[in-house]
XYZ file of C-alpha atoms in Angstrom:
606
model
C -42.771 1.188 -4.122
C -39.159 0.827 -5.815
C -38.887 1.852 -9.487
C -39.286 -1.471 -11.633
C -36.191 -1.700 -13.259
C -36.982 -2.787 -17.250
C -35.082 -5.494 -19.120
C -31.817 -3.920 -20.324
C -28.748 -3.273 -18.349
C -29.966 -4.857 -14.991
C -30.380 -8.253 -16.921
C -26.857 -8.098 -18.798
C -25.611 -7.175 -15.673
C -27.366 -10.039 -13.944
C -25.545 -12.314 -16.661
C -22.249 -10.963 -16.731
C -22.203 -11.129 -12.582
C -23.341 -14.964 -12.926
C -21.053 -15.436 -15.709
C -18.053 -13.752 -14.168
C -18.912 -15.648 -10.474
C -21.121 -18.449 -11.114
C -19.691 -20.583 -14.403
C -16.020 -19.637 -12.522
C -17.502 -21.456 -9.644
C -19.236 -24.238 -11.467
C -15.869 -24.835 -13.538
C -14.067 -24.976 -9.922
C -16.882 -26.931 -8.453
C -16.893 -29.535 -11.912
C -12.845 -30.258 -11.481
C -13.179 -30.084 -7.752
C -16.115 -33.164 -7.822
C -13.952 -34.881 -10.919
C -10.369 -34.650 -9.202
C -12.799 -34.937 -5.596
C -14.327 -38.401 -7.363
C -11.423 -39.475 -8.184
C -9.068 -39.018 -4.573
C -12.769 -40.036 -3.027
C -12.847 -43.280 -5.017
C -9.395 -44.327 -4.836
C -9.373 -43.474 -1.248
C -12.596 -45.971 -1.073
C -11.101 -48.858 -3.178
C -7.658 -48.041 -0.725
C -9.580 -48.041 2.372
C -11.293 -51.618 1.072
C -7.962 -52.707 0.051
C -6.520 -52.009 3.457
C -9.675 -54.076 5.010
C -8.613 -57.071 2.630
C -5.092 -56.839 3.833
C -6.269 -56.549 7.836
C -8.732 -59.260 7.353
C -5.672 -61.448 5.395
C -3.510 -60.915 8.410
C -5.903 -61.514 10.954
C -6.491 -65.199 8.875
C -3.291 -65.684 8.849
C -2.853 -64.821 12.648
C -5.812 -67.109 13.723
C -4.571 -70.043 10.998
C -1.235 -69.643 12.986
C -2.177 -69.866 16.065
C -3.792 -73.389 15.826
C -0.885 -74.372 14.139
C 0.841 -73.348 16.875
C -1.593 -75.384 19.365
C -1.795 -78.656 16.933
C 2.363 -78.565 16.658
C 1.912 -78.485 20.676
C 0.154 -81.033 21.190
C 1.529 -83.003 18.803
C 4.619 -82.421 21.419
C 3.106 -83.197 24.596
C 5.218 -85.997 26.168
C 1.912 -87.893 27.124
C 0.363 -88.156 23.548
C 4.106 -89.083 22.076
C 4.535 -91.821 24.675
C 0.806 -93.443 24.049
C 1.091 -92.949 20.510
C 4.930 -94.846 20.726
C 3.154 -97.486 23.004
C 0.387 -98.175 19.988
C 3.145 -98.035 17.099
C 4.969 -100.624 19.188
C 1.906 -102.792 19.909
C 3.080 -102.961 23.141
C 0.188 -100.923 24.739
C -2.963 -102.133 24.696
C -7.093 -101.145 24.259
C -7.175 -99.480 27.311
C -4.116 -97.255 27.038
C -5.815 -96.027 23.470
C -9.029 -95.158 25.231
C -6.793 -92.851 27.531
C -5.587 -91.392 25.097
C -8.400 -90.438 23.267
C -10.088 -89.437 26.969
C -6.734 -87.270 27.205
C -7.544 -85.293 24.226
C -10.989 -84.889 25.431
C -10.321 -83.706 28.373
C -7.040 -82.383 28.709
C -6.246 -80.600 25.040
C -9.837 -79.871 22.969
C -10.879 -77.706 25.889
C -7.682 -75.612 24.709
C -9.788 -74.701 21.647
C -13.229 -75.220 21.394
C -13.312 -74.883 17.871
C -11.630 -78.254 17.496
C -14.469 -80.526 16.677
C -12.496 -83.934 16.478
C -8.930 -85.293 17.091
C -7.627 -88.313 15.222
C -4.286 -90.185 15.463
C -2.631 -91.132 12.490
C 0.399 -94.168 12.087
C 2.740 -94.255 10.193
C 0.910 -96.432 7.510
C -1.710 -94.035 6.932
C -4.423 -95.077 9.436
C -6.184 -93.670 11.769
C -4.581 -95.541 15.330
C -6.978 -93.636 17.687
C -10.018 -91.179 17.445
C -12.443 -88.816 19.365
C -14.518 -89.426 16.544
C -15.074 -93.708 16.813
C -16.062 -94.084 12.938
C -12.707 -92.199 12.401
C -10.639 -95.365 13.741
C -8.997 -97.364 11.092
C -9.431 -95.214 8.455
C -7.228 -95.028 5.615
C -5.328 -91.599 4.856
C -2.267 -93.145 2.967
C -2.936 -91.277 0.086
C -4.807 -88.076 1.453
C -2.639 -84.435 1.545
C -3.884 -84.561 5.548
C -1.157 -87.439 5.692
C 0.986 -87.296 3.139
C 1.937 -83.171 3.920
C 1.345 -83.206 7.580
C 4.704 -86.444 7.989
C 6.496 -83.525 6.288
C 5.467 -80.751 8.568
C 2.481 -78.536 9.798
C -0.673 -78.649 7.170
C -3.466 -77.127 7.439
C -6.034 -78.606 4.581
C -8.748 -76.821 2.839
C -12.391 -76.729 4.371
C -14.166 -80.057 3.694
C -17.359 -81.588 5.465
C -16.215 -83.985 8.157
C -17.501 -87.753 8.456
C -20.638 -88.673 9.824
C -21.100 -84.605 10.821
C -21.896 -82.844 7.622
C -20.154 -79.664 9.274
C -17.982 -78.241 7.027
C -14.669 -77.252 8.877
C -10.666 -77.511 8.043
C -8.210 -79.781 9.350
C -4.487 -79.119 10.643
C -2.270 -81.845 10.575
C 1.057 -81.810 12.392
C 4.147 -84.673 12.401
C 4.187 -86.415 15.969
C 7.839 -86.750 16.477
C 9.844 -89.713 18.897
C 11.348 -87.699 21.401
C 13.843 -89.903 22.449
C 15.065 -90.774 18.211
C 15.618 -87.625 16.793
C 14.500 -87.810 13.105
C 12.175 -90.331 14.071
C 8.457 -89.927 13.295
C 5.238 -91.756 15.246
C 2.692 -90.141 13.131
C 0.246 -87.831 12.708
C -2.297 -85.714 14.693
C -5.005 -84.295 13.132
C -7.492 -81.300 14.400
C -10.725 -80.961 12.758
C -11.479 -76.725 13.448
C -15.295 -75.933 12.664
C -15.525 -72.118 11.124
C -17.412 -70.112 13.527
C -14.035 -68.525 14.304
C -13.000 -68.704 10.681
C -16.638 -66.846 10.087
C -16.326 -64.577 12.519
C -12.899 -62.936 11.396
C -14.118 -63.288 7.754
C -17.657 -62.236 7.930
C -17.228 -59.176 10.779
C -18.603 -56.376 8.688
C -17.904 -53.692 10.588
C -16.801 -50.708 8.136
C -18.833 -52.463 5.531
C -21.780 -50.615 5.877
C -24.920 -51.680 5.088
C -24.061 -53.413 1.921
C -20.683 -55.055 2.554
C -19.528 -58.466 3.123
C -15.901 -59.899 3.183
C -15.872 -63.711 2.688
C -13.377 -66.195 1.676
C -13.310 -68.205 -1.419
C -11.425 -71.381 -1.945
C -9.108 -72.857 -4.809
C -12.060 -74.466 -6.532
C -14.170 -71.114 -6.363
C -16.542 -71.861 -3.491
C -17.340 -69.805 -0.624
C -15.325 -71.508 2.258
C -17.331 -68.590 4.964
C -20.740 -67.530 5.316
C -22.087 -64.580 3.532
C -24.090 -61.652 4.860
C -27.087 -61.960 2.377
C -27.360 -65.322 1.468
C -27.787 -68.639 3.721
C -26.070 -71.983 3.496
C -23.496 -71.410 1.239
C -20.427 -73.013 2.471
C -18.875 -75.520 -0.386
C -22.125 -74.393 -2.095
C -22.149 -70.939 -3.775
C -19.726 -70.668 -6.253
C -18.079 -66.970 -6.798
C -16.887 -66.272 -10.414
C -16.561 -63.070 -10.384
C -13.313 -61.222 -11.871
C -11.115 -60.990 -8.722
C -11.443 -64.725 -7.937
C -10.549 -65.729 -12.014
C -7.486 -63.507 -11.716
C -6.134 -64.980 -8.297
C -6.883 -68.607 -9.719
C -5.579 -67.955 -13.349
C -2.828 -65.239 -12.939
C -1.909 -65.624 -9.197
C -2.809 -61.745 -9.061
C -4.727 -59.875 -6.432
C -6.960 -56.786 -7.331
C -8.869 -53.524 -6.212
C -11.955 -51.943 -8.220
C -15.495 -52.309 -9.355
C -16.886 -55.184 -10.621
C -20.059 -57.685 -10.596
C -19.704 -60.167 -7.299
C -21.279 -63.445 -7.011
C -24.796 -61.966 -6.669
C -24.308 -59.791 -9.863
C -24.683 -56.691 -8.078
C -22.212 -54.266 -8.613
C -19.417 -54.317 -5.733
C -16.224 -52.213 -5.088
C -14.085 -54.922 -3.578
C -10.954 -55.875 -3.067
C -8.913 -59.445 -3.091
C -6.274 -60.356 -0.751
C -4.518 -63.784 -0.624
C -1.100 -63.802 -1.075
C 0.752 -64.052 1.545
C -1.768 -66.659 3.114
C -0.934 -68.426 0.377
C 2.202 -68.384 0.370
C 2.362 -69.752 4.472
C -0.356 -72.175 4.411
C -0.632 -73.049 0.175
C -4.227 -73.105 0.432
C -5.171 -71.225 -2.597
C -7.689 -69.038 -0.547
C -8.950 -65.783 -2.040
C -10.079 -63.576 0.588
C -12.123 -60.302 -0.806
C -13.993 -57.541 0.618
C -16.503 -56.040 -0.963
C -19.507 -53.188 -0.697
C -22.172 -52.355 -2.772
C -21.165 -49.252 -5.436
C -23.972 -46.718 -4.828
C -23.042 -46.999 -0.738
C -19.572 -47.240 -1.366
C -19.838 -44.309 -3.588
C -22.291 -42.109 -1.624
C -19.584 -39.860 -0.187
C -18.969 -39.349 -3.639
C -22.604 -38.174 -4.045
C -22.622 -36.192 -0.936
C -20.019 -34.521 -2.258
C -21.892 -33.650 -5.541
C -25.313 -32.349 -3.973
C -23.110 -30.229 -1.242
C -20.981 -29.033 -4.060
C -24.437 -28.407 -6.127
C -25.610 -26.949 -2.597
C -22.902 -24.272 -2.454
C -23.304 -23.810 -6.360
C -26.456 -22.900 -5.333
C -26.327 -20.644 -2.848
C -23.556 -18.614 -4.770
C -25.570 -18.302 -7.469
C -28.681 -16.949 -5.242
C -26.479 -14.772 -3.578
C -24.803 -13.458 -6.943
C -28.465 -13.117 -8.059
C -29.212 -10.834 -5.219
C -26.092 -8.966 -5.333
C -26.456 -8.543 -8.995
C -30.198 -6.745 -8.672
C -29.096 -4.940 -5.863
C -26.072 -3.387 -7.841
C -28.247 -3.484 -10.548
C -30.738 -1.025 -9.106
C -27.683 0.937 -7.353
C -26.753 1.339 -11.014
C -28.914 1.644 -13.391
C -31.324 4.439 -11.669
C -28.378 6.739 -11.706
C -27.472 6.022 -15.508
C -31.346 5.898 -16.380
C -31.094 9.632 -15.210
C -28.050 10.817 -17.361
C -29.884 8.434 -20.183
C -32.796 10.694 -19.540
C -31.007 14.152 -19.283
C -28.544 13.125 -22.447
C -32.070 12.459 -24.322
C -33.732 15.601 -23.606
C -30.795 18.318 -23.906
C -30.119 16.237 -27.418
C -33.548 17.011 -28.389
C -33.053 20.668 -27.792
C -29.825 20.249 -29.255
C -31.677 19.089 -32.312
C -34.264 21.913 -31.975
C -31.506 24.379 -32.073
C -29.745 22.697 -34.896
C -32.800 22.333 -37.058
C -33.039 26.473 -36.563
C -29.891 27.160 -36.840
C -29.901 24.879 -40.292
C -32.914 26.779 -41.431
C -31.090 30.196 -40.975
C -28.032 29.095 -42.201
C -29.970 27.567 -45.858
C -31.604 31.219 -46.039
C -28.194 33.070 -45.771
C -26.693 30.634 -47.869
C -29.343 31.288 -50.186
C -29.286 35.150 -50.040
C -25.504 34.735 -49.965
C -26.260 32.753 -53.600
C -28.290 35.253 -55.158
C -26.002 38.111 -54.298
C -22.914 36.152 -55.257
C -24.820 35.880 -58.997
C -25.554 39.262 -58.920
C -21.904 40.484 -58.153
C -20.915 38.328 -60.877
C -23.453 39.931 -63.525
C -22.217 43.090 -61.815
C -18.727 42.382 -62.340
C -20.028 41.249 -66.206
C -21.303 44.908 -66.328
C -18.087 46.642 -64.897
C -15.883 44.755 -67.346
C -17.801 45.751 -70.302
C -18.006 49.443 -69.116
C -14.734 49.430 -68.669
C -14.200 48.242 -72.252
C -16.451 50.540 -73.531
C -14.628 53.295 -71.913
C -11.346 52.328 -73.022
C -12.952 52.338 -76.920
C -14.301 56.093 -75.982
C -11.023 57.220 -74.935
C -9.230 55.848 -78.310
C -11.925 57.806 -80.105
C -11.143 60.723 -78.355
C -8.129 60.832 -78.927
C -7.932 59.977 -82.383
C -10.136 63.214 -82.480
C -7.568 65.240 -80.585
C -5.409 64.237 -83.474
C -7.671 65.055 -85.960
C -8.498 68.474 -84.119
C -4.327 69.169 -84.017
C -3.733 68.284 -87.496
C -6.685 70.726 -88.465
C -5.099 73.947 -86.545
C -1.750 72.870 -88.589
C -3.421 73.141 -91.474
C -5.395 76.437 -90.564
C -1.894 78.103 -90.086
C -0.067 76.790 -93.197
C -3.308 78.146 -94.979
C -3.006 81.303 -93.040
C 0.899 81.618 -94.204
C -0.066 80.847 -97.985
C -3.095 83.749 -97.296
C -0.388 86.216 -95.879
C 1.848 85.071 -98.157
C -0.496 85.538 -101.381
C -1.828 88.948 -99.998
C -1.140 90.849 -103.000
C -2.676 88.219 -105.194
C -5.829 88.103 -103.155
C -7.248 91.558 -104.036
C -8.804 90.333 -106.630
C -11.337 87.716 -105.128
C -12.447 89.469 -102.955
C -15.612 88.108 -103.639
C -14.751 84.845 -103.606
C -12.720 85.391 -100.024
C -16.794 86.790 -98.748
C -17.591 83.174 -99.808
C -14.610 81.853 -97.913
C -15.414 84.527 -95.143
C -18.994 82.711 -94.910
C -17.783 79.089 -94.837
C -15.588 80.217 -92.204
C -18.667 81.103 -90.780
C -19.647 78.252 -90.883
C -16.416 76.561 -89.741
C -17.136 79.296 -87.045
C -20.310 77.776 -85.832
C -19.025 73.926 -86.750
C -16.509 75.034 -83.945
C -19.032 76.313 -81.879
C -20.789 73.206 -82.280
C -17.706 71.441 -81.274
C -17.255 73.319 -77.901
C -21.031 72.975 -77.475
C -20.327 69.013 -77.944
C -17.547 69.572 -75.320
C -19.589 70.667 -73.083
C -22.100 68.093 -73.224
C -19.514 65.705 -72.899
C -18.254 67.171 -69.569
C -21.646 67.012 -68.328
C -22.550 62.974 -69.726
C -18.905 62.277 -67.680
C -20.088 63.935 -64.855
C -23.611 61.705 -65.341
C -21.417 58.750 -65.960
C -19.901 59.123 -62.584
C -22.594 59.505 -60.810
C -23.874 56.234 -62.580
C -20.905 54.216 -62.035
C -20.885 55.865 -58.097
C -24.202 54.268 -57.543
C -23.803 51.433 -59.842
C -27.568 50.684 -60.119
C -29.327 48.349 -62.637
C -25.917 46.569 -63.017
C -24.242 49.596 -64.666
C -26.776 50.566 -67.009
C -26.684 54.016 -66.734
C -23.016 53.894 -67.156
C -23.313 52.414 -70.387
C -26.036 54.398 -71.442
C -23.596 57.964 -70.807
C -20.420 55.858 -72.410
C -22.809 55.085 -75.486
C -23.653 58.929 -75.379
C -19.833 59.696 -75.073
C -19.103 57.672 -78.370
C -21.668 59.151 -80.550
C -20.659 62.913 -79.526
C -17.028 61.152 -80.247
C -18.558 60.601 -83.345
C -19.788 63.790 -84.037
C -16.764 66.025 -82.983
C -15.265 63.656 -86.154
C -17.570 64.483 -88.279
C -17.223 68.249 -87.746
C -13.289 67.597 -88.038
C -13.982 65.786 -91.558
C -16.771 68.811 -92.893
C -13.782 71.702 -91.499
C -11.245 69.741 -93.600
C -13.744 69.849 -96.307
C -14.459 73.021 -96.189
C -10.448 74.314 -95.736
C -10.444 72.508 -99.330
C -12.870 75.005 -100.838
C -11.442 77.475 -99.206
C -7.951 76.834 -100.958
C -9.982 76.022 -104.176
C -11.455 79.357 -104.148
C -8.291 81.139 -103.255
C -6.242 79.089 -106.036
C -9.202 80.657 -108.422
C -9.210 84.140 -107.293
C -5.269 84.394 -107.377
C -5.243 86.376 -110.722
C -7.971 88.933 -108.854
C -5.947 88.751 -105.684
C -4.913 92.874 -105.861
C -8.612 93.430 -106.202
C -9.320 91.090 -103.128
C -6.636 92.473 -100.690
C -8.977 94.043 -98.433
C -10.949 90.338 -98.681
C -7.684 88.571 -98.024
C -7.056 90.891 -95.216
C -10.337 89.993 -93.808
C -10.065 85.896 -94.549
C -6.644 86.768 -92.941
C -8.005 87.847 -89.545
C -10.801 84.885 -90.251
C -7.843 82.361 -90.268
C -6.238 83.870 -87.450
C -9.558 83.883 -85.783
C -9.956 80.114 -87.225
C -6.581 79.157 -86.160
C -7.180 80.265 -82.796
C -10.881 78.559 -82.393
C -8.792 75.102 -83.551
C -6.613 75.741 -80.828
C -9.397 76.402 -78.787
C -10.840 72.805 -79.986
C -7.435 71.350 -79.662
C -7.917 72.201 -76.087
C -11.594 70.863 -75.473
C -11.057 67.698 -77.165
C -7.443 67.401 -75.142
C -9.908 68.253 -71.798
C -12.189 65.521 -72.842
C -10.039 62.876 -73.285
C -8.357 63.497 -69.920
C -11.879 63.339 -68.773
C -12.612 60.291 -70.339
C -8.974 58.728 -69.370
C -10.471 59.737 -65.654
C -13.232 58.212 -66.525
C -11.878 55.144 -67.612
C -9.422 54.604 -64.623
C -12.283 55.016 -62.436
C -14.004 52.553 -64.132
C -11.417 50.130 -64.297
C -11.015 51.078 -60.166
C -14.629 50.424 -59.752
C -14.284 47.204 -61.801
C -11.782 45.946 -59.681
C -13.397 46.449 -56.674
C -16.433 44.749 -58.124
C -14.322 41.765 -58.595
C -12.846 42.157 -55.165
C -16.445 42.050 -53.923
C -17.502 39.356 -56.178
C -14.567 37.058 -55.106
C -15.570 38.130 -51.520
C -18.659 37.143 -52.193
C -17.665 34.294 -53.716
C -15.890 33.414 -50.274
C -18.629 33.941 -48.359
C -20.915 31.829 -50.602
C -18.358 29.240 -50.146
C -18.442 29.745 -46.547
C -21.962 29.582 -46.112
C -22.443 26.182 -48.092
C -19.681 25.117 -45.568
C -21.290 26.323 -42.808
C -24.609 25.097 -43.655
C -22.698 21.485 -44.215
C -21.670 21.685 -40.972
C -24.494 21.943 -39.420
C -26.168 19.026 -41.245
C -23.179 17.417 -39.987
C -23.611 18.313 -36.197
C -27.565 17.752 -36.954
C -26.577 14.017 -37.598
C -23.975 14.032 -35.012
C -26.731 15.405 -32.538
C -29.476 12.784 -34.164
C -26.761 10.187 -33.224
C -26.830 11.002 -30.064
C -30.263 11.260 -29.669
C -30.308 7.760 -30.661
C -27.673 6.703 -28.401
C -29.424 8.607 -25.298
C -32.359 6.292 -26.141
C -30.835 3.357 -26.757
C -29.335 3.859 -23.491
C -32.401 4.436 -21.761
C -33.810 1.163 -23.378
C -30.768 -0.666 -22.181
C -31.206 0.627 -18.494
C -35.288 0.625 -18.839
C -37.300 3.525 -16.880
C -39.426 3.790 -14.213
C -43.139 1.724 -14.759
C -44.036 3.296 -11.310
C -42.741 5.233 -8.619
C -42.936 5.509 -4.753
């Protein structure tokens, strides 16, 4: 069983075929019929037209040819030569009755349409007759006479006397053949219209529904008609094409409403009749519209027909394409909709990892930054421990400079010292103690070396955002600190030491052996300065190592913090992105099904 195609593309492309073939073909078909209708019905009112003019000329033909035959006998030497006899008087009864047995016999057997035969004088009355009541009968003042002295005349259809058949009469001047110019009379042919009918009334490419007649001046029908009985000099016709040849002298072709009110496409003829025989006959052809006009409707049901059967074709065509192409599209609807969902799938994973990193990238980025905090204020903190070591250096120097211009004024006051003796013990014990201030400045020294040492290892490792680094720099200061305090109580006690030499200068003979002793204590003094001078120098190199490290570390901090910083940046980006391609991919998830909407799917399957 064949897949049941769904609405969606198969319909739309059912539609666009029709509408591409079909309305193309309707438009063509439309303006084919209209301009068709049109050629079709001019060609009809034409081809009625032409039968007007055929059936004119064929009037005019058989109207001619008894003219012909009444201006021949009006020749015949027999007729002139009775006719002169009764003019003259000079022939009698009997020659009249030969006459009249002459026409019988010898010239209405010539045309058996001719009903009756009358002989007119010259004063207007009828001389002889094949019609007895006819004889003596006045036609002084009737066209019959008065035209047919002149020439030929044929007179319009009339009922004849003491017949009631309606027929037409052709008069023609009897002429003296031996007086030229000279007239006898008249002879007069009554023609009955069963000829007259049979040109007017054949009907052949009339149809079923057509009639041509003949109307005269006065608007009667002058020739039978196909439908209606009796209606010679009876029926008048009023219709449009009789009122224009009567009121404008104008012939026409069209539709109108003929003397039965039915609607007609007819045509009028009459002109050159009238201008041979002045009759004022209308001859008009007509058939009924809906017959006349049925080719015209053929044409519309075949061209509806063919419509038709292109658009059932097109129909077919269409589903067949239709299933040729949508089955194969359904597919790549259906493969575009499932590697989009694992597109998706992939995405949505992808977006979860990239959120985490771009979280962990976050955190990290924040903790650089506090690092880098850290690092800057270490490396502040060791750029204030340097200063203070240094400013202890100087302290330390000026200290040994003023150990040795104490130890000149001692050498140079040797003499005077003998006598305080004593009092250079007491300056022998606070050099002592400047002795173990000293010491307590090398110890410091030492502890300094190893809190650098610590600090390095701190700022190597860099844990608990520098802590430890700030905890030895904080350690550095204070033993800063200290080694200045020590500086300040050596200074103090160099003062009592000159104090107590500047009182024992009087005993200084009895203090030599003192002074000698202070002397080697200043020398010694002098030389543990120096000795300090040196340590503190050490330790400030230390801490200017110290320091630059620091500052290296804290630049590489903020190289790793920027980097950081990058990568954050990066991640955000990254994880944009793939919201981005998440919504690009849900897009196309959509599109896949809309797509396999518009082509449908499969209901069932072989």
């Amino acid at each position: 069983m064949l897949n049941l195609i769904g609405k969606g593309l198969m319909r739309k492309l059912i539609i666009l075929l029709l509408g591409v073939s079909v309305i193309p073909v309707l438009i063509v078909g439309v303006l084919g019929f209209q301009f068709g209708k049109q050629a079709l019905n001019d060609q009809i009112i034409e081809s009625y037209t032409a039968i007007a003019e055929g059936r004119e000329a064929t009037v005019i033909q058989y109207l001619d040819a008894k003219r012909i035959l009444n201006e021949s006998m009006a020749a015949d030497q027999f007729i002139e030569e009775k006719v002169q006899g009764l003019v003259n008087g000079s022939a009698n009864r009997d020659n009249a009755d030969k006459l009249v047995e002459y026409l019988k016999v010898k010239k209405m057997p010539l045309d058996k349409s001719i009903i009756e035969m009358l002989i007119i004088g010259m004063d207007g009355k009828v001389i002889t007759s094949t019609a007895s009541q006819e004889i003596g009968r006045d036609y002084g003042r009737e066209a019959v006479f008065l035209q047919g002295i002149k020439r030929s005349y044929i007179d319009d259809v009339a009922v004849a006397t003491g017949k009631e058949l309606p027929c037409f009469t052709i008069a023609s001047p009897i002429k003296d053949l031996h007086e030229a110019g000279k007239l006898l009379g008249v002879i007069v042919s009554r023609i009955d219209l069963k000829e007259l009918n049979a040109i007017a009334t054949n009907h052949e490419g009339l149809g079923e529904s057509g009639e041509a007649y003949i109307v005269n001046q006065h608007g009667f029908m002058v020739t039978e008609s196909r439908f209606l009985k009796d209606v010679i000099l009876k029926q008048k016709v009023d219709s449009e094409p009789v009122r224009l040849a009567h009121n404008q002298n104008r012939m026409m072709a069209g539709i109108y409403n003929n003397y039965r009110d039915m609607k007609v496409v007819g045509a009028s003829m009459g002109d050159d009749l009238n201008e041979k025989f002045q009759l004022g006959w209308t001859i008009l052809v007509e058939i009924g519209a809906d017959e006349a006009f049925q080719t015209i409707a053929n044409l519309a049901r075949i061209i509806w027909m063919v419509s038709g059967v292109i658009v059932v074709a097109v129909l077919l065509l269409a589903v067949y394409f239709g299933r040729s192409l949508s089955e194969p599209i359904r597919r790549v609807a259906e493969n575009l909709a499932a590697t989009s969902t694992q597109m998706a799938t992939t995405v949505e994973e992808h977006e979860r990892t990239a959120s985490s990193q771009a979280s962990a990238v976050n955190e990290t980025s924040t903790t650089m930054n506090e690092l880098g905090t850290s690092a800057r204020r270490v490396e502040e903190q060791a750029d204030a421990a340097m200063a203070g070591a240094s400013e202890a250096t100087m302290l330390a120097e000026e200290g040994g400079r003023n150990v040795h211009e104490m130890l000149d004024a001692m050498i140079s006051m040797k003499e005077k010292v003998a006598a305080t003796a004593q009092q250079i013990l007491s300056l022998s014990e606070q050099t002592a103690q400047i002795g173990n201030i000293t010491s307590l400045v090398r110890e410091l020294a030492n502890q300094t070396n190893l809190l650098a040492l610590n600090a390095a290892v701190e700022a190597a490792r860099a844990g608990e955002h520098g802590k430890g680094f700030a905890v030895v720099a904080a350690e550095i200061r204070k033993l800063a600190d200290q080694s200045k305090k020590s500086a300040e109580r050596i200074n103090a006690l160099v003062e009592d030491i000159q104090t107590s030499s500047n009182s024992t200068v009087m005993v200084v003979d009895e203090s030599t052996k003192m002074v000698e002793l202070s002397v080697r204590l200043a020398n010694n003094t002098a030389g543990g300065f120096e000795g300090v001078v040196h340590a503190t120098g050490s330790a400030f190199e230390s801490l200017q190592q110290i320091a630059l490290n620091v500052k290296q570390q804290a630049a590489a901090i903020n190289q790793v913090v920027h980097a950081m910083q990058g990568i954050n940046a990066g991640a955000k980006e990254t994880a944009a992105g793939i919201s981005q391609s998440k919504v690009g991919i849900g897009n196309l998830k959509d599109a896949a099904q809309k797509l396999r909407t518009l082509v449908g799917h499969a209901d069932d399957t072989h």
